[in-house]
Amino acid sequence: MPANKQIHLDNRPDGEAAAGNFKLVTAETPALKDNQVLVRHHYMSLDPYMRGRMNDSKSYAQPQPLGQVMQGGTAGEVVESKHPKYAVGDKVVGFGGWQEYSVVDASQPGALKKVDTTQVPLSHYLGAVGMPGVTAWYGLVKIIAPKAGETMVVTAASGAVGSAFGALAKARGCRVVGIAGGPDKCKYVTDELGFDACIDYRQHPDAKSMSAALKEACPNGIDGYFENVGGYIFDAVLLRANAFSRVALCGMIAGYDGQPLPLANPALILINRMKIEGFIVSEHMEVWPEALAELGALVASGKLRPRESVAQGIAAAPEAFLGLLKGKNFGKQLVKLI
């Protein structure tokens, strides 16, 4: 069986995450038992939620165990199978983690999913047509529930979740405003993703300045907000929110290093009778087929053109992940393993 390079969480971060928290190891791949398949990973997904799991503290996901493979989404192909429904060469997505191979019990519901790579590239099944895309879909459709003509705002607009959110909201007749870091990302958001406007948060480093930029970009106020960041940007959005506006609370990456993120003016939630709902997409598996069908069609038709940042080789994963937390990636962050 092939030797399998893996990245383990070696120790927990104290404050900011660092490369020294991770360890590269080589493991033997065990022989397959009945109903198991061996998957050779082509791509590994890097996602912001992984930072929260590195801490041994109360979060929505169980902490990542020390001395074990970092958990995460993978896309690859079956290279050996002892399951009747999976053949060598099948392209699959799963949760194989930060390693080159995984042994999967394919009889477990949801452990592995076959995908069609004729119209959608394999890597997109970890981004636009995968968990990030469904995250955008759930927040927009089930929590914000937009009406045509309403104004939607999303942070991290050039990323895997934000770009899908924009395409889905435009398909529902909304005005869509993104927030992203730097002129290149903002240009991509408006020119290639078709947002109506994009605000560069680096030009607006506090709530007052950001609120003024939002007022200009959202002349009719904000009806729906998809939050990935938290901090002063959330404060600025609350200042521009309309009565009965809705917030889908997906992530608070500004606070992942452990400091709490206070809200400056929570009374605005009451004044505007706002709905704010946090959610975890893996708790809503029932919507995945519907969401993935719409997202796949948007990608195949060219209405959603996702961007990817690809690091090469498993050893590059920790630095690519730390870069993601600082916004160095452009679009979905992946590691290519083959």
PDB file of N, CA and C in Angstrom, residues 10 22 38 62 73 97 136 208:
ATOM      1  N   ASP A  10      -0.301  19.374  16.007  1.00  0.00           N
ATOM      2  CA  ASP A  10       0.702  18.932  16.984  1.00  0.00           C
ATOM      3  C   ASP A  10       0.492  19.590  18.348  1.00  0.00           C
ATOM      4  N   PHE A  22       1.566  22.701  13.540  1.00  0.00           N
ATOM      5  CA  PHE A  22       1.317  21.548  12.667  1.00  0.00           C
ATOM      6  C   PHE A  22       2.552  20.672  12.555  1.00  0.00           C
ATOM      7  N   LEU A  38     -10.250   3.059  -1.094  1.00  0.00           N
ATOM      8  CA  LEU A  38      -9.048   3.881  -0.925  1.00  0.00           C
ATOM      9  C   LEU A  38      -9.138   5.037  -1.912  1.00  0.00           C
ATOM     10  N   GLN A  62     -16.609  20.122  17.341  1.00  0.00           N
ATOM     11  CA  GLN A  62     -15.689  19.510  18.308  1.00  0.00           C
ATOM     12  C   GLN A  62     -14.273  19.992  18.009  1.00  0.00           C
ATOM     13  N   GLY A  73     -12.332  18.891   4.048  1.00  0.00           N
ATOM     14  CA  GLY A  73     -12.887  18.328   2.825  1.00  0.00           C
ATOM     15  C   GLY A  73     -11.814  17.974   1.811  1.00  0.00           C
ATOM     16  N   GLY A  97      -9.562  14.792   5.039  1.00  0.00           N
ATOM     17  CA  GLY A  97      -8.585  15.472   5.885  1.00  0.00           C
ATOM     18  C   GLY A  97      -7.285  15.807   5.162  1.00  0.00           C
ATOM     19  N   ALA A 136     -23.487  29.519   1.407  1.00  0.00           N
ATOM     20  CA  ALA A 136     -24.056  30.758   0.853  1.00  0.00           C
ATOM     21  C   ALA A 136     -25.542  30.577   0.565  1.00  0.00           C
ATOM     22  N   LYS A 208     -17.095  54.142  11.240  1.00  0.00           N
ATOM     23  CA  LYS A 208     -17.662  55.384  10.696  1.00  0.00           C
ATOM     24  C   LYS A 208     -17.390  55.492   9.193  1.00  0.00           C
TER      25      LYS A 208
END
